[in-house]
GROMACS .gro file of C-alpha atoms in nm:
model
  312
    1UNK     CA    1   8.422  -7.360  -0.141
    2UNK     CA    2   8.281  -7.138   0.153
    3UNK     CA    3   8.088  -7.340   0.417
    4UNK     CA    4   7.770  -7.184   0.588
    5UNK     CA    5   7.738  -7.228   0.971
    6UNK     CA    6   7.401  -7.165   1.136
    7UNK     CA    7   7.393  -7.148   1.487
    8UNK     CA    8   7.093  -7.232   1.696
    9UNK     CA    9   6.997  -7.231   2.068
   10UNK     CA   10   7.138  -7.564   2.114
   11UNK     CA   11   7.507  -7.552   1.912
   12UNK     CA   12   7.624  -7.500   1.575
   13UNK     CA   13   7.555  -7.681   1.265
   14UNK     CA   14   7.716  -7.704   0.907
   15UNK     CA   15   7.466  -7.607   0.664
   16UNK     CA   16   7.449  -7.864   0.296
   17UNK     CA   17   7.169  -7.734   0.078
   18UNK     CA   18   6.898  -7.722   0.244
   19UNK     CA   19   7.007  -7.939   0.561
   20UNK     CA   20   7.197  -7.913   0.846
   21UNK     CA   21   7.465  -8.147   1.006
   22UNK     CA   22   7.579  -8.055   1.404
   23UNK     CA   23   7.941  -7.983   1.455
   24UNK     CA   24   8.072  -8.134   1.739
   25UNK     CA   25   8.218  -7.848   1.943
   26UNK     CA   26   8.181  -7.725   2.268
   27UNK     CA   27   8.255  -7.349   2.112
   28UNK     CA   28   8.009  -7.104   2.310
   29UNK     CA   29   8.142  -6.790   2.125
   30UNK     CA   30   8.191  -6.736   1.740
   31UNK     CA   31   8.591  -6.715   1.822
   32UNK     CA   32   8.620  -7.052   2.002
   33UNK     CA   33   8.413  -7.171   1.672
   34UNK     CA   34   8.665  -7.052   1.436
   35UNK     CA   35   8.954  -7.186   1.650
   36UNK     CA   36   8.742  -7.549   1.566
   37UNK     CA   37   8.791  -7.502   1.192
   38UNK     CA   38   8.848  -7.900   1.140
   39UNK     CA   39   8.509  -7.983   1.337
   40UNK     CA   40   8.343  -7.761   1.123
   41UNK     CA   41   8.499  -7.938   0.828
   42UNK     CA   42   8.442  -8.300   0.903
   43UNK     CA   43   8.026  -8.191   0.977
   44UNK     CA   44   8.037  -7.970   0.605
   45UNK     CA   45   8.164  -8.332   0.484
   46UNK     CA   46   8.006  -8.588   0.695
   47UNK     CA   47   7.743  -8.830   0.551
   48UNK     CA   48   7.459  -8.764   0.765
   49UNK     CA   49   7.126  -8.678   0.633
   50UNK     CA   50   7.129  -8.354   0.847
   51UNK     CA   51   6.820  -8.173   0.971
   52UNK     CA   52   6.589  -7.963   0.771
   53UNK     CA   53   6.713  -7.593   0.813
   54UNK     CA   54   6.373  -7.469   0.794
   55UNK     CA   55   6.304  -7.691   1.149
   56UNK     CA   56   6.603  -7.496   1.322
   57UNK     CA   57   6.590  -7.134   1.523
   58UNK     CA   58   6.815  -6.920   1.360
   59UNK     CA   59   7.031  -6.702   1.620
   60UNK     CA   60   7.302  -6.437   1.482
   61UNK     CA   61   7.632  -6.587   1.418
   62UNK     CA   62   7.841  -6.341   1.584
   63UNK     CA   63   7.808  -6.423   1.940
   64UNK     CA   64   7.802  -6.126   2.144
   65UNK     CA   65   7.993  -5.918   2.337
   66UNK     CA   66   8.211  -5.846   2.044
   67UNK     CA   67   8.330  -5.524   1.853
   68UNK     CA   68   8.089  -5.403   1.604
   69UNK     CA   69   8.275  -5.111   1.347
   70UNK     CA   70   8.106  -4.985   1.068
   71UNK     CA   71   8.245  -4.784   0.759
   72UNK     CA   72   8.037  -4.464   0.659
   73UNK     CA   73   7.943  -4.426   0.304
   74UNK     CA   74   8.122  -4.647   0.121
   75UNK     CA   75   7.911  -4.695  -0.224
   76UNK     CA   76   7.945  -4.496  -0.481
   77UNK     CA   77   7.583  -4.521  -0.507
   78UNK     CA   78   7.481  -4.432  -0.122
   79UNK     CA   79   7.717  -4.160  -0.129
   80UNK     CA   80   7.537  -3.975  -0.486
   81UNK     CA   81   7.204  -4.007  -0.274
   82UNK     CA   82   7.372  -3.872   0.026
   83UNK     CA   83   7.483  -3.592  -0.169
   84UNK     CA   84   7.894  -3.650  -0.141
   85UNK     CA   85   8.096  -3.526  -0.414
   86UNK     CA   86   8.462  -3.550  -0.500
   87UNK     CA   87   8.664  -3.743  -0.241
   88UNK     CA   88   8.514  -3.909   0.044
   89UNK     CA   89   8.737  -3.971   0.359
   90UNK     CA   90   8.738  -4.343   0.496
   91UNK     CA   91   8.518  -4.310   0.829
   92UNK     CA   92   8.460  -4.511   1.012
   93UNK     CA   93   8.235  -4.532   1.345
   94UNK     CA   94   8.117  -4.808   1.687
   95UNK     CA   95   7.764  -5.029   1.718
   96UNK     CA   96   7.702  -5.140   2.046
   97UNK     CA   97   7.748  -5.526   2.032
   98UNK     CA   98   7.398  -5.526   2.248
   99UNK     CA   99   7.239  -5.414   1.893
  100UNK     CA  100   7.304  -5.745   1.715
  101UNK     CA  101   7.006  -5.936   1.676
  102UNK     CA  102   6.863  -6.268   1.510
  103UNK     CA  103   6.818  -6.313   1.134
  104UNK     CA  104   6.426  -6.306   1.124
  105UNK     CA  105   6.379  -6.158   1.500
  106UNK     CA  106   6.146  -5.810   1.493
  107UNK     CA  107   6.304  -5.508   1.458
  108UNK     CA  108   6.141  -5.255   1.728
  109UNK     CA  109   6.118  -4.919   1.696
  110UNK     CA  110   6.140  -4.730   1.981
  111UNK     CA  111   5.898  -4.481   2.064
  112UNK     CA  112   6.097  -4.151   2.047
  113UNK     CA  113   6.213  -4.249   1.656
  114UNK     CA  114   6.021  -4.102   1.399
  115UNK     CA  115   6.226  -4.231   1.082
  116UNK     CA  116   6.395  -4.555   1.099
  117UNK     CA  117   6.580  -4.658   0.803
  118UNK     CA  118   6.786  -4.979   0.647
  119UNK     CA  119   7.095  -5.030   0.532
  120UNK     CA  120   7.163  -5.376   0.377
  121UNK     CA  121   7.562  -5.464   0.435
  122UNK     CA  122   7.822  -5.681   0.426
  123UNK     CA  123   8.005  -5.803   0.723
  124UNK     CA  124   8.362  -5.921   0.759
  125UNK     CA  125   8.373  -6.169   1.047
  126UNK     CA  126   8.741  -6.199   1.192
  127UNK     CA  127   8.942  -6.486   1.247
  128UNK     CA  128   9.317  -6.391   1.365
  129UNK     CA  129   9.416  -6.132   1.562
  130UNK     CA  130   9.460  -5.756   1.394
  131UNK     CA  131   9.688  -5.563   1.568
  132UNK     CA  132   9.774  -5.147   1.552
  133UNK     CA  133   9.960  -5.111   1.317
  134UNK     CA  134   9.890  -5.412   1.021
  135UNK     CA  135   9.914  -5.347   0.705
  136UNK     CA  136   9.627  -5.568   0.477
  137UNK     CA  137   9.715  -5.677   0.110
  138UNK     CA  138   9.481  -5.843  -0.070
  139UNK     CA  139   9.625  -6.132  -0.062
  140UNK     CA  140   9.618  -6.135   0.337
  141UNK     CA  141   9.250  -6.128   0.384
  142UNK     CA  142   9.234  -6.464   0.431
  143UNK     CA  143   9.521  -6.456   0.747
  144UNK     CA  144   9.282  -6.210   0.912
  145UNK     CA  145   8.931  -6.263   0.831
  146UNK     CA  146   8.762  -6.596   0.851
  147UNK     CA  147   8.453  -6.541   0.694
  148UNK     CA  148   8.081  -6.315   0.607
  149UNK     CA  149   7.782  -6.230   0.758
  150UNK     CA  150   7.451  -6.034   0.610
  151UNK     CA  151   7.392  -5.738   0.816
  152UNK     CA  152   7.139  -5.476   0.850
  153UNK     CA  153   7.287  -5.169   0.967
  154UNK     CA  154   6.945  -5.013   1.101
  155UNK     CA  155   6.905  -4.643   1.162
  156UNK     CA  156   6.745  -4.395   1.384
  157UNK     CA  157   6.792  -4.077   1.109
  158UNK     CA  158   6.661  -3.817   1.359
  159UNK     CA  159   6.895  -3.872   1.623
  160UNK     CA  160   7.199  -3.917   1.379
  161UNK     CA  161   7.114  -3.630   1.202
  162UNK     CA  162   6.990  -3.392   1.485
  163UNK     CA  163   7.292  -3.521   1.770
  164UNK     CA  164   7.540  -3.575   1.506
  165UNK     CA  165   7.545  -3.911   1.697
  166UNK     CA  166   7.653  -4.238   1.508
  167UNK     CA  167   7.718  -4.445   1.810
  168UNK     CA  168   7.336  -4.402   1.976
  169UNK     CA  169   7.142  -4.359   1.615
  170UNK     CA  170   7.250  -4.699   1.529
  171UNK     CA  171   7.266  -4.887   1.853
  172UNK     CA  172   6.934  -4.955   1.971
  173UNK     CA  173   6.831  -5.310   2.067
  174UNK     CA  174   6.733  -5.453   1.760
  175UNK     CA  175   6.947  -5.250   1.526
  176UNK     CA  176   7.191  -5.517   1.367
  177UNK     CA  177   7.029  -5.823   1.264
  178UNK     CA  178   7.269  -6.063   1.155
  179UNK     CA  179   7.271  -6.370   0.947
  180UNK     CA  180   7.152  -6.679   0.898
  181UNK     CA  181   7.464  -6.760   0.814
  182UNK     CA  182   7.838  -6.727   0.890
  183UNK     CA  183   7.993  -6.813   0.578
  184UNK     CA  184   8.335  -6.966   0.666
  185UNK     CA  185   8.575  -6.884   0.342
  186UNK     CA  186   8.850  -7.077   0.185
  187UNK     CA  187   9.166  -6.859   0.063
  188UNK     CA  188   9.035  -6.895  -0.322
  189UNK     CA  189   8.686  -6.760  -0.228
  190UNK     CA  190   8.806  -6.414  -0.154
  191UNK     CA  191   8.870  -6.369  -0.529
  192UNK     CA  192   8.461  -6.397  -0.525
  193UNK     CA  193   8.434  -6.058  -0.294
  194UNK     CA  194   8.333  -5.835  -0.588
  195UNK     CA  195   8.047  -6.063  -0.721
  196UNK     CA  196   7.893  -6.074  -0.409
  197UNK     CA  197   7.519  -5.914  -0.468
  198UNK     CA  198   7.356  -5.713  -0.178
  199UNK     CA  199   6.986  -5.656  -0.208
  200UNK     CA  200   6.745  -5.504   0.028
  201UNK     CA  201   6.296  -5.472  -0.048
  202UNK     CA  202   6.079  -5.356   0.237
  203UNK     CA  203   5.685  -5.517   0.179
  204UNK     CA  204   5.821  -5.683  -0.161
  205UNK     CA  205   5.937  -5.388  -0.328
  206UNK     CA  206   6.304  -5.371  -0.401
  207UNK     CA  207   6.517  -5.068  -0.232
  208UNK     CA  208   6.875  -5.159  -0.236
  209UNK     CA  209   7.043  -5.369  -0.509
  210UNK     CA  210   7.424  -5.370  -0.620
  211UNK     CA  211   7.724  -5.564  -0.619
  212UNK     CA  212   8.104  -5.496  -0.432
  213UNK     CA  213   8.157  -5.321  -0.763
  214UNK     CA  214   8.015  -4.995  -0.576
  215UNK     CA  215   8.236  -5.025  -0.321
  216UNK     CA  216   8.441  -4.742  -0.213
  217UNK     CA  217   8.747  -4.868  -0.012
  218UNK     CA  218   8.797  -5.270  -0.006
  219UNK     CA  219   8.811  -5.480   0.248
  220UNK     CA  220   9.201  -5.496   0.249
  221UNK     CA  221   9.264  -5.116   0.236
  222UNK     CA  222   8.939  -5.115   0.491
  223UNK     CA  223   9.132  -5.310   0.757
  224UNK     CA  224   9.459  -5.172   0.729
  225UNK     CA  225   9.309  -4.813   0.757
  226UNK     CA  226   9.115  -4.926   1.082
  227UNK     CA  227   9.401  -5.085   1.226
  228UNK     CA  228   9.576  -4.731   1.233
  229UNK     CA  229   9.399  -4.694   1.600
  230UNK     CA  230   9.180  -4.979   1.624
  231UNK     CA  231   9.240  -5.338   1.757
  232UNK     CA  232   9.028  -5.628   1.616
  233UNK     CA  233   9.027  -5.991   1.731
  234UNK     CA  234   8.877  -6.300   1.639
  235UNK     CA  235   8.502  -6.309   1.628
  236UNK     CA  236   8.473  -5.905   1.554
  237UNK     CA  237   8.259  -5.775   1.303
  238UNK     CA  238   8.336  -5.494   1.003
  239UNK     CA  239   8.025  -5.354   0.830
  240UNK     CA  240   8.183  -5.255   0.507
  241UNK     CA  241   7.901  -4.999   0.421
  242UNK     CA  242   7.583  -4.999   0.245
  243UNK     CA  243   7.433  -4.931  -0.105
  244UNK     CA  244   7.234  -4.638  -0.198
  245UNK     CA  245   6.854  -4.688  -0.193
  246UNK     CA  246   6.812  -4.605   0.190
  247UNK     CA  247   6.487  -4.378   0.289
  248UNK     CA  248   6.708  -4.107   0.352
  249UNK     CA  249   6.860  -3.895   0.078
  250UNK     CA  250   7.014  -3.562   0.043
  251UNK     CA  251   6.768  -3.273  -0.019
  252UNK     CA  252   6.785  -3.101  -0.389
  253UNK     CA  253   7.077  -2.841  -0.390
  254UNK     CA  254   6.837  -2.553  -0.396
  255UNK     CA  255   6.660  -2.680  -0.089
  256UNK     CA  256   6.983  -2.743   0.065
  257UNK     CA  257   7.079  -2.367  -0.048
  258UNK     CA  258   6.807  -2.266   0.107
  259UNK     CA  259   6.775  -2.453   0.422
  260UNK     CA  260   7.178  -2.329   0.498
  261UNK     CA  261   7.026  -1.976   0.579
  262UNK     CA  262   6.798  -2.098   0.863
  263UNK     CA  263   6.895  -2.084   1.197
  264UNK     CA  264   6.978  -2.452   1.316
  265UNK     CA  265   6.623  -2.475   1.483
  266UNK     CA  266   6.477  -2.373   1.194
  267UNK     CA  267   6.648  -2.554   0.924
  268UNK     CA  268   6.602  -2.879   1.143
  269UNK     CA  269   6.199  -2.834   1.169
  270UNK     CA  270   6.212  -2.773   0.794
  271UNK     CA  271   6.394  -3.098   0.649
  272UNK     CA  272   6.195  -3.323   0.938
  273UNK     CA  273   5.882  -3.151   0.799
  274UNK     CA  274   5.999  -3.239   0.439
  275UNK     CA  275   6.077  -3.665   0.549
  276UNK     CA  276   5.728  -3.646   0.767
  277UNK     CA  277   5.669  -3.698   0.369
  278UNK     CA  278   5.879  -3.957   0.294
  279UNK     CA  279   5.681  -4.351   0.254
  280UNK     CA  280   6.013  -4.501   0.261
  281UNK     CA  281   6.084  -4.487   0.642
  282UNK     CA  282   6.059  -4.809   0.789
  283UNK     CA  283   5.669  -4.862   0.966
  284UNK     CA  284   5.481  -5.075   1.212
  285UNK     CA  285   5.427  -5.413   1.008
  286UNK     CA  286   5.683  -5.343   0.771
  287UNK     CA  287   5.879  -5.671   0.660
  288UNK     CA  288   6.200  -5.606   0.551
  289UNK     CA  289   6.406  -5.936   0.369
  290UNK     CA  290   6.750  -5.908   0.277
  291UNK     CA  291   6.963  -6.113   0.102
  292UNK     CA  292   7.361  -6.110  -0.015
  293UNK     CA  293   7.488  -6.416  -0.250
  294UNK     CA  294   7.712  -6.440  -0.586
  295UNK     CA  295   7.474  -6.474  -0.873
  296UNK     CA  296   7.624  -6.868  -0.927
  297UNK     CA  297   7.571  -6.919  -0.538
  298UNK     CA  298   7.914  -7.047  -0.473
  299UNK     CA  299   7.875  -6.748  -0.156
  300UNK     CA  300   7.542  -6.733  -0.023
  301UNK     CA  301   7.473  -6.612   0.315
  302UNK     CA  302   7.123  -6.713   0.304
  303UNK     CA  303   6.802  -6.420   0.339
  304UNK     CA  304   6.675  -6.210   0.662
  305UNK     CA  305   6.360  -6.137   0.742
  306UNK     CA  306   6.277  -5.938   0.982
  307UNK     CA  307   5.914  -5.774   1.061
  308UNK     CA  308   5.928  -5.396   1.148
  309UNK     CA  309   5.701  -5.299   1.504
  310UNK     CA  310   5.684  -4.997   1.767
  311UNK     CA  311   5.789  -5.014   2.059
  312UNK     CA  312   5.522  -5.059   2.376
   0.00000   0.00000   0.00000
């Protein structure tokens, strides 16, 4: 059975129920961690009361600097509200590391953003080197990746959409909180992948809620598709994508009709005009909690909450 690792400002702990043991390590980053698998181990089984979980600071599991990749519409769900049909190319595109951020720490807007949106996702933590070049089968996930995060793959829409710009849209301090937990796996857990639940509310009110089932391209075919040009080592972190529900959505096809006969200016003033109108976009005092588990629990990565607030 997966084990859950918190780490907190003062080490890293082995989480049972709703207690925590400390594994004795000396790990500073999330790769020296996973090179410590049997400390983790004997903590997960040791006989120790623990310490509440609700007493300890949560920090993101994925120590930074790291890579941070992300995979572009890969729901079946997020790609009907984006508007995709037929065949959608694997893409996939760079976070700065300096985005990721605690599990309940405030997500800031900064000033110049006008819609900020969510994306509740999955994250593949690795734990062995992947080289140019590797080919992933299912049954190698567990050589290469050592366990899961929750992620929040936080967006700044109008400078995606207006810069064409991935890499700064989604890499703003703040943009990739991460956690509570790193669940470590065990080789028989991966056959639990597609159960896995990811749900998203903003203020209560559910936005995103589906299972792996939605999923696009796997977390096998994922990696081996990366590793055409990109290098990953241990204590990097995949976002595998999100589900649909996000604030933004693809205009109606006569709108989009429309909008294509508009100078660029023009068509960009129109659609911003159109989202000014949009309640979904994240807001000042927002609280956004997000949660991924299998319904049985056997994988739970625990629940983020994070408060929403401009920047000063």
């Amino acid at each position: 059975m997966s084990t859950n690792v918190l780490r907190t400002p003062d080490g890293w702990w082995a989480v049972r129920d709703e207690h925590a043991v400390r594994i004795q390590t000396k790990a500073i980053t999330t790769a020296e961690l996973l090179a410590e698998r049997a400390a983790v181990r004997e903590a997960a089984a040791s006989g120790e009361s623990g310490t509440p979980v609700a007493d300890l600071v949560a920090l993101p599991p994925v120590t930074t600097p790291c890579r941070v990749v992300a995979q572009m519409v890969n729901y079946r769900s997020h790609a009907k509200d984006s508007g995709f049909t037929g065949d959608i190319p694997p893409t996939f595109f760079r976070k700065a590391s300096g985005s990721v951020s605690g599990p309940h720490d405030t997500i800031v807007r900064p000033t110049h953003v006008n819609f900020l949106d969510y994306e509740v996702e999955l994250g593949l933590v690795m734990g062995a080197p992947l080289p140019v070049g590797t080919v992933v089968e299912e049954r190698d996930l567990p050589s290469y990746v050592a366990g899961l995060v929750l992620t929040n793959d936080v967006s700044a829409r109008d400078v995606q959409l207006t810069k064409t710009q991935f890499y700064e849209s989604k890499s703003y301090p703040t943009f990739t909180p991460t956690g509570p937990y790193l669940a470590l796996l065990e080789p028989e857990d991966f056959d639990r992948l597609i159960d896995l639940r990811l749900r998203l509310s903003v203020n209560g009110v559910t936005r995103q809620d589906r299972t792996l089932a939605d999923m696009i391209v796997r977390p096998a075919q994922a990696l081996t598709l990366l590793a055409r040009f990109q290098t990953l080592d241990p204590g990097d972190l995949l976002l595998t994508g999100t589900p649909g529900g996000t604030a933004l959505k693809a205009p109606p096809k006569p709108v989009e009709k429309i909008a294509a006969l508009l100078p660029p200016a023009l068509k960009w003033k129109a659609f911003f005009n159109g989202q000014a109108k949009n309640p979904l976009y994240l807001r000042d005092g927002d609280l956004v909690t997000a949660t991924i588990a299998t319904p049985d629990g056997h994988i739970d990565l625990g629940e983020q909450r994070n408060a929403v607030a401009d920047a000063t």
